[in-house]
XYZ file of C-alpha atoms in Angstrom:
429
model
C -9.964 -7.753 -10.828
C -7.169 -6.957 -8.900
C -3.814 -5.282 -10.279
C -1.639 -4.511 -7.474
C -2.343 -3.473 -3.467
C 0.952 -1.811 -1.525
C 1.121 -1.293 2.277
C 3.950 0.718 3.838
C 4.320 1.682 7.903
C 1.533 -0.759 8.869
C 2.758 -2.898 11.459
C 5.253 -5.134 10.253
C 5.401 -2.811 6.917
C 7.979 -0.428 7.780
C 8.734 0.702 3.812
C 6.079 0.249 1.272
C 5.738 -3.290 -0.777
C 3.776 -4.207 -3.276
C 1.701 -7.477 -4.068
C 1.337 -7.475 -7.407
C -0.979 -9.666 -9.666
C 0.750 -8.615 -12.659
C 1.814 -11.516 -14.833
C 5.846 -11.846 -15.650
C 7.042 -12.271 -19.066
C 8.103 -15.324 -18.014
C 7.613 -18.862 -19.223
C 6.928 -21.996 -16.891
C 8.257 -25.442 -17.650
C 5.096 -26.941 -18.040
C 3.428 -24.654 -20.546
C 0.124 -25.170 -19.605
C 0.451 -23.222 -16.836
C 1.367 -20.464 -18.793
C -2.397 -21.123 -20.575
C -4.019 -21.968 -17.323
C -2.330 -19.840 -14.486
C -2.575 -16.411 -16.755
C -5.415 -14.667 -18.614
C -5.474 -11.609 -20.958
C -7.175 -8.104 -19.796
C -5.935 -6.371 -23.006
C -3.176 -6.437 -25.072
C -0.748 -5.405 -22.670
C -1.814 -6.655 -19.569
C -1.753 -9.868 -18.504
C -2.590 -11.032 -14.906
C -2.469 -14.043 -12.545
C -5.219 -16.090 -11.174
C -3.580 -16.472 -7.918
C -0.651 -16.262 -5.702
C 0.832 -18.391 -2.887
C 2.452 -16.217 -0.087
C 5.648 -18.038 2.318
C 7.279 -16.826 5.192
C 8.524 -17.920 8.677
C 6.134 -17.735 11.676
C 6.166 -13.834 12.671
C 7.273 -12.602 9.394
C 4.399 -11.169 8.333
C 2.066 -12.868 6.222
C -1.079 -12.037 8.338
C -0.288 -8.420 8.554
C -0.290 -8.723 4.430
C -3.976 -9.817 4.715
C -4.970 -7.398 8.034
C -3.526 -4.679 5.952
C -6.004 -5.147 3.068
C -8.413 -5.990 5.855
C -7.927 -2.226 7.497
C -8.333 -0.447 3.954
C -11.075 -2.406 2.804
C -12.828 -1.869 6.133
C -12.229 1.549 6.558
C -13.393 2.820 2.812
C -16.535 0.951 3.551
C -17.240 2.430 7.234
C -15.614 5.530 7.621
C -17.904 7.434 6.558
C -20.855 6.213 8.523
C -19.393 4.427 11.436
C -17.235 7.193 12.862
C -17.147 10.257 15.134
C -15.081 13.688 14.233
C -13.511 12.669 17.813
C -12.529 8.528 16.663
C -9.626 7.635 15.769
C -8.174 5.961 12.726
C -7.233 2.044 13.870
C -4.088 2.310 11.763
C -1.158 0.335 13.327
C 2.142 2.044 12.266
C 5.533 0.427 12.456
C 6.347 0.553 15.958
C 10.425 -0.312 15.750
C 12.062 2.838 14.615
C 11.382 6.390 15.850
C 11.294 7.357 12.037
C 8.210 5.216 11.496
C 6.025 5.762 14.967
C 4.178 8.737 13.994
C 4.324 9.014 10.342
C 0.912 8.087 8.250
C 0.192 4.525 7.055
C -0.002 3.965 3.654
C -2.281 1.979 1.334
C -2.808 1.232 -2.562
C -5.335 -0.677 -4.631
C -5.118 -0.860 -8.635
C -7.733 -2.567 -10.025
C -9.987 -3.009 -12.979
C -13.661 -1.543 -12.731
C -16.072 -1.690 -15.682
C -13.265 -2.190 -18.259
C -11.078 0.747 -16.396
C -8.079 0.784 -14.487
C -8.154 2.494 -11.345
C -5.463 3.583 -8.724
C -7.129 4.592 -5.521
C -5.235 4.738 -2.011
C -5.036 6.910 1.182
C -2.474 7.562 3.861
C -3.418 8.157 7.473
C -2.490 8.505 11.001
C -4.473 7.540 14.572
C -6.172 11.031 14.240
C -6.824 12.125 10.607
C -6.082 11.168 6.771
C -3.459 12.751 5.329
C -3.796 12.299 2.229
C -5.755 10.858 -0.613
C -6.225 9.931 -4.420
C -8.052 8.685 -7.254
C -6.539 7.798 -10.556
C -8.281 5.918 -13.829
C -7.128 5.378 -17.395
C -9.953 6.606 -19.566
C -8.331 5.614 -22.385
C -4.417 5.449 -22.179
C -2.900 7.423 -19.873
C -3.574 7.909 -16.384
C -5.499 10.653 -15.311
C -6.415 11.935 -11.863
C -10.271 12.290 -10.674
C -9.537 14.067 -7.269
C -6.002 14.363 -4.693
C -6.568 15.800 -1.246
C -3.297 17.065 1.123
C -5.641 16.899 4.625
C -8.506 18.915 3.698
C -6.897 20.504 0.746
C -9.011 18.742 -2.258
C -8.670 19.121 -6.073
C -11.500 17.444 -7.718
C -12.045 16.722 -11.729
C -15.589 18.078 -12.691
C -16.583 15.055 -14.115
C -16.427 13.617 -10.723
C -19.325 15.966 -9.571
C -18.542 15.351 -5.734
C -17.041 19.444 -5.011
C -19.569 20.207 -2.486
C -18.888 17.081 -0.697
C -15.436 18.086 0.091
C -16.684 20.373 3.094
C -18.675 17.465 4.633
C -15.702 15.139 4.945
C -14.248 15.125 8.137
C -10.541 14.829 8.833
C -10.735 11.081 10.049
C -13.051 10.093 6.945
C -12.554 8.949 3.274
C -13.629 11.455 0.881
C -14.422 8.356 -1.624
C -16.563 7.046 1.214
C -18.504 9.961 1.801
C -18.868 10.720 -1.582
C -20.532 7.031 -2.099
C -22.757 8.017 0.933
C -24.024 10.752 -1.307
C -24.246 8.885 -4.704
C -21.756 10.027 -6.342
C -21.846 7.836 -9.559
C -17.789 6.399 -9.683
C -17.099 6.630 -5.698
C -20.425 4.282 -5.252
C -18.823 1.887 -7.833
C -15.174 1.610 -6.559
C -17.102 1.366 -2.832
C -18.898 -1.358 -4.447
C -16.246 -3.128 -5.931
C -14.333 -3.130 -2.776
C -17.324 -4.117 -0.537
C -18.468 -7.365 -2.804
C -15.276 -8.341 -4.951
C -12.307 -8.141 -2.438
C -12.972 -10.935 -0.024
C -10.468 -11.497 3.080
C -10.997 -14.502 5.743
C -9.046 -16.442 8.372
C -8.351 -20.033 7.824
C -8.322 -19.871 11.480
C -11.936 -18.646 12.160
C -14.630 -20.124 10.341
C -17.603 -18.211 12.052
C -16.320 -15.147 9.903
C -17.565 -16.907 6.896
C -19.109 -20.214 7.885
C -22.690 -17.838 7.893
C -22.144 -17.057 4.211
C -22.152 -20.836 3.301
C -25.110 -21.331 5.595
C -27.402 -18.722 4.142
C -26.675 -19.481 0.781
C -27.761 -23.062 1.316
C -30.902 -22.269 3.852
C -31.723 -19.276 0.453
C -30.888 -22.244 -2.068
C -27.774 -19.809 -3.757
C -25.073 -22.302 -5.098
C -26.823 -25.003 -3.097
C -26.187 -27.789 -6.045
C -22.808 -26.346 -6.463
C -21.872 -26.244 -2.971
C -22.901 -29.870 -2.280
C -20.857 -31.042 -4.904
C -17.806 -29.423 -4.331
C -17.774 -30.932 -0.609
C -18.687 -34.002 -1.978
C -15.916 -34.213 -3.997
C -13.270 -33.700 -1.231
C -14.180 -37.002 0.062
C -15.410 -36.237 2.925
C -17.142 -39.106 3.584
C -21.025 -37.716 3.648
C -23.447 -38.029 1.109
C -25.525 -35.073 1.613
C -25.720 -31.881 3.886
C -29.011 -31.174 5.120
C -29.967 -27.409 6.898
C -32.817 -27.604 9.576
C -34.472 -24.770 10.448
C -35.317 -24.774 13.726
C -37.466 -22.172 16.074
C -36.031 -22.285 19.612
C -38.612 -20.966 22.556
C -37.291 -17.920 24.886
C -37.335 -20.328 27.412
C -34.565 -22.731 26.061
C -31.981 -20.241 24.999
C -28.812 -20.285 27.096
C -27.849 -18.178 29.906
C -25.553 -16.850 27.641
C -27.575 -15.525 24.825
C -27.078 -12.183 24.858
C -30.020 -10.050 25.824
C -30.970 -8.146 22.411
C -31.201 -11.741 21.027
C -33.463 -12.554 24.240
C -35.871 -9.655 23.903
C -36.381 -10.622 19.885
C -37.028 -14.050 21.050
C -39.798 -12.912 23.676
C -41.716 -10.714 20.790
C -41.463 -13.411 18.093
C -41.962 -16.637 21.140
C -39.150 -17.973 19.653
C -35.891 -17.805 17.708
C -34.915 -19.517 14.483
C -31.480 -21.262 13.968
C -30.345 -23.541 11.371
C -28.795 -26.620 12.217
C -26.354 -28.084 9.767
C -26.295 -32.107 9.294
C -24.494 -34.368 7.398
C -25.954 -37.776 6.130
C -23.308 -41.260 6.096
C -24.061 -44.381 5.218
C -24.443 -47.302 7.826
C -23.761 -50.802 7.483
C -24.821 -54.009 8.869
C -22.908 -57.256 10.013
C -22.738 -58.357 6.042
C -21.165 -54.558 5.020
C -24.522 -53.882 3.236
C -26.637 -50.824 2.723
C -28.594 -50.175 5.651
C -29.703 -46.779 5.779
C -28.029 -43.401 6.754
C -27.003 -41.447 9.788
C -27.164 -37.743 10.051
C -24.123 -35.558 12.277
C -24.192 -32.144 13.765
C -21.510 -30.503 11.463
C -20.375 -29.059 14.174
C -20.721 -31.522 16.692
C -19.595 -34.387 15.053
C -17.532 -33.604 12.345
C -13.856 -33.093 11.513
C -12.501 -29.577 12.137
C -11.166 -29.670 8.900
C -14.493 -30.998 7.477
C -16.181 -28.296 9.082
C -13.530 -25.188 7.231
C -14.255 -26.724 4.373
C -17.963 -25.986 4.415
C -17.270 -23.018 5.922
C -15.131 -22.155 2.645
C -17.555 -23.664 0.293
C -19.772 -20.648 -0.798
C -16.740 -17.761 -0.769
C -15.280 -20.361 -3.291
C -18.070 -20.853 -5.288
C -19.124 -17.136 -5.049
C -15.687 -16.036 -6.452
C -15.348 -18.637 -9.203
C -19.094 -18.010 -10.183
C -18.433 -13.864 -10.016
C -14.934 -13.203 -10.953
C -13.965 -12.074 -7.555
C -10.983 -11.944 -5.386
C -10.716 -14.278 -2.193
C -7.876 -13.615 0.529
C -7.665 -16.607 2.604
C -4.774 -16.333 5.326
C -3.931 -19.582 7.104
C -5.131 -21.626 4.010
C -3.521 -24.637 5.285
C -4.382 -24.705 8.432
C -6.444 -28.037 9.266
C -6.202 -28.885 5.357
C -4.588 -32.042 3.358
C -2.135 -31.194 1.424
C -4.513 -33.053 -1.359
C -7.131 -30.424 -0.685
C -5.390 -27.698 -0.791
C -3.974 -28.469 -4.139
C -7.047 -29.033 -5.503
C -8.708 -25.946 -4.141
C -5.631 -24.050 -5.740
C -6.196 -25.805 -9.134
C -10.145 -24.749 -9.600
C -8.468 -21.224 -9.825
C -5.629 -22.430 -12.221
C -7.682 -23.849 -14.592
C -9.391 -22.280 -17.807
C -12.001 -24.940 -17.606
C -12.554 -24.780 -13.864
C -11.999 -20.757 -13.876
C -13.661 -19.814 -17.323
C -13.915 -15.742 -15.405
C -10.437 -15.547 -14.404
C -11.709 -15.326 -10.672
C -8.370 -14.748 -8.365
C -6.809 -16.187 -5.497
C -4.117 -14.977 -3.243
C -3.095 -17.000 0.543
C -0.890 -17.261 2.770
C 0.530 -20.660 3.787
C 3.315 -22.533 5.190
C 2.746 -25.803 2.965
C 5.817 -26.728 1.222
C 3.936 -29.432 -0.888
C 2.463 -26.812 -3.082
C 5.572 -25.040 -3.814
C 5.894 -26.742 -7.335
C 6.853 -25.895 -10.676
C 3.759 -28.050 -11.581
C 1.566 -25.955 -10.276
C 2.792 -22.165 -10.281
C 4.912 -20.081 -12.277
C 7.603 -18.030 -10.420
C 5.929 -15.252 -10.249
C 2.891 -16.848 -8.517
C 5.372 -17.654 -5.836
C 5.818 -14.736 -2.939
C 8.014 -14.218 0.451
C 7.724 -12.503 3.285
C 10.937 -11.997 5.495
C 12.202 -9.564 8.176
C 14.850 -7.832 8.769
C 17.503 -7.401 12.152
C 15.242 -4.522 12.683
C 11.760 -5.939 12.666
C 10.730 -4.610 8.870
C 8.687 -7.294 6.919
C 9.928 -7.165 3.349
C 7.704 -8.844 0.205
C 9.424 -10.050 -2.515
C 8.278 -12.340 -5.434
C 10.528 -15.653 -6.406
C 10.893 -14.368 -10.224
C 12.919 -11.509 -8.946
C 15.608 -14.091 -8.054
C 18.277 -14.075 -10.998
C 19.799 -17.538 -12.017
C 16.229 -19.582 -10.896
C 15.367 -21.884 -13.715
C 11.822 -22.769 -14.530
C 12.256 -26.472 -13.894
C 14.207 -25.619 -10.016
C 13.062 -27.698 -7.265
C 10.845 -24.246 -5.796
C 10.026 -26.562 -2.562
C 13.619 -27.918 -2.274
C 15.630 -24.867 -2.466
C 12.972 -23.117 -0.275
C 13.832 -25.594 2.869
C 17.143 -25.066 1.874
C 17.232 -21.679 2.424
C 18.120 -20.585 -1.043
C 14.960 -17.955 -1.256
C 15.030 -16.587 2.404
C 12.119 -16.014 4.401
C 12.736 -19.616 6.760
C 13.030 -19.302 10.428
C 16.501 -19.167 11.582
C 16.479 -22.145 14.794
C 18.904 -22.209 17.047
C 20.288 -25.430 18.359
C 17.982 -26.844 20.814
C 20.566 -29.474 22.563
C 20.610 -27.491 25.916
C 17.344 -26.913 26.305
C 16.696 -29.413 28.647
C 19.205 -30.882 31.518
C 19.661 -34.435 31.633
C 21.032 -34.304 35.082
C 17.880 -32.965 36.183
């Protein structure tokens, strides 16, 4: 489960912020949500089962989620996927001299196996800088290796001190020492690979697969149906057709790998998605169904939602945390709530799976729904900076405020500033 991840000097990120899943002693005015919203790791931390993330267009919300993007990505690749000559695709802050060629940084704390781990790197275009590992055996925090460029200390117990001199500057030594089995550095590699989850609410081909396989495999597929089902979607059931498609019939634009495969197995499989409705006669009666092409024929919105089905259902079922940036984006505001409240729900949420997105929906901005410190803002500066700052840091903000009212009203920050618009066009032509 996830603690706390900080970014600083990664491209809107000038300074280093910190998301943090960390539940306030606070109290919400519907107290259920204090039962619901919250769960107990031990008896002094308690952490949040999601977080809603506002801003302005440009502010920065995206770079929150390409930021945990980049780390994830690189701890799982750099090892394997990189030349001594690559560089790092790190982004720094590109608005103040002070910034342009000083390392990125990055932070995850998390919860592994019962332990608390810190873990983070900083890094420019051509090498890594620096790099740590932290746990809490017991009760105080205690650090497994720290590297200074290719300076390393490593704890024994780690077991990974030959592997120092086979890490190259623009590599991870936690990567490499997964590559090599090294018992904890395969774990954390693990956890990050399978239980940190980031997608676009923009681009459903970056997850639609996942839903696809797990239906064509039969993973979730009872589950799956009947969460779709119960967005009113207006289908009764999705069907997946496999289908083998001769060498002959693939498009001109198939690209020529995929050709060659097609040629040595005379043909290629796909899976076709359909929906089933019902059809009516002249009388409004029963009389029979019609399939769609999910893609073809349905809603773009219908068609996110199934792409969104199985990450859902794979976190809720595993105790996972899902990223979704542009959550609203071709959703009801109906939907969305109700996708939010599977995660805020002890019933619904039994694992205390998480959720964290970024949104622009002022519907969900409720007291009914989140506690304050469930409610985050992203804002920049007159110099470009993206700052991150959590609504129960505001003083004088009572547990029963309007959140969505004083939001449009400016009263939190992080709303675009419009200028008037009146001479924009010329009525004389």
């Amino acid at each position: 489960m996830l603690i706390e991840f900080s970014v600083g000097n990664f491209r809107s990120f000038k300074d280093i912020v910190t998301l943090s899943m960390v539940a306030a002693p606070i109290s919400a005015k519907d107290k259920e949500l204090d039962d619901n919203n919250v769960f107990q790791v031990d008896d002094e931390l308690r952490l949040l089962k999601s977080a809603a993330i506002y801003g302005a267009n440009a502010s920065g919300k995206s770079n929150l989620a390409k930021a945990l993007s980049f780390m994830r990505n690189f701890i799982l690749n750099s090892s394997r996927e990189t030349q001594i000559t690559d560089s790092i695709e790190v982004e720094p802050f590109a608005l103040s001299t002070e910034s342009e060629d000083a390392p990125s940084h990055f932070e995850l704390v998390f919860i592994l196996n019962g332990v608390k781990y810190r873990y983070g790197f900083e890094a420019t275009s051509e090498r890594v800088v620096a790099e740590w590992l932290f746990h809490v055996p017991s009760t105080r925090e205690t650090w497994l290796f720290k590297r200074n460029d290719n300076n390393f200390e490593i704890r024994a117990k780690l077991e990974a001190d030959a592997i120092q001199k086979l890490t190259r500057k623009n590599a991870l030594f936690l990567s490499v020492s997964a590559q090599f089995n090294i018992e904890q550095a395969s774990q954390i590699l693990n956890y990050v690979a399978n239980n940190l989850k980031v997608v676009s609410g923009l681009d459903d081909e970056g997850y639609g697969g996942y839903t696809l396989d797990c239906l064509s495999e039969g993973i979730y597929e009872n589950k799956i149906t009947l969460l779709l089902k119960n967005f009113d979607l207006g289908f009764q059931n999705i069907i997946v057709d496999e289908r083998i498609i001769k060498p002959e019939d693939l498009p001109e634009s198939t690209p020529e790998q995929l050709k060659r495969v097609a040629v040595k197995n005379k043909g290629l499989p796909v899976f076709l998605v359909e929906t089933t409705h019902q059809k009516y006669n002249s009388d409004h009666e029963l009389d029979g169904f019609v399939e769609f092409n999910l893609r073809e024929q349905e809603s773009e919105g219908t068609q996110k939602l199934f792409s969104l089905a199985a990450p859902l259902v794979d976190t809720l079922e595993t105790a996972k945390t899902l990223i979704i940036d542009e959550f609203d984006a071709r959703l009801h505001p109906l939907i969305s709530r109700e996708v939010i409240q599977l995660f805020n729900s002890n019933q619904k949420n039994p694992n205390s799976a998480q959720l964290i997105f970024m949104t622009h929906d002022t519907n969900l901005l409720s007291n009914k729904l989140f506690r304050r410190d469930q409610i985050w803002f992203v804002e920049k500066d007159r110099y470009g900076a993206t700052d991150l700052y959590s609504l129960v840091e505001y003083k004088g903000v009572r547990n029963d405020a309007s959140f969505e009212k004083d939001y449009i009203k400016g009263k939190y920050g992080a709303i675009p500033y419009i200028r008037h618009l009146d001479h924009l066009i010329d009525s004389n032509g």
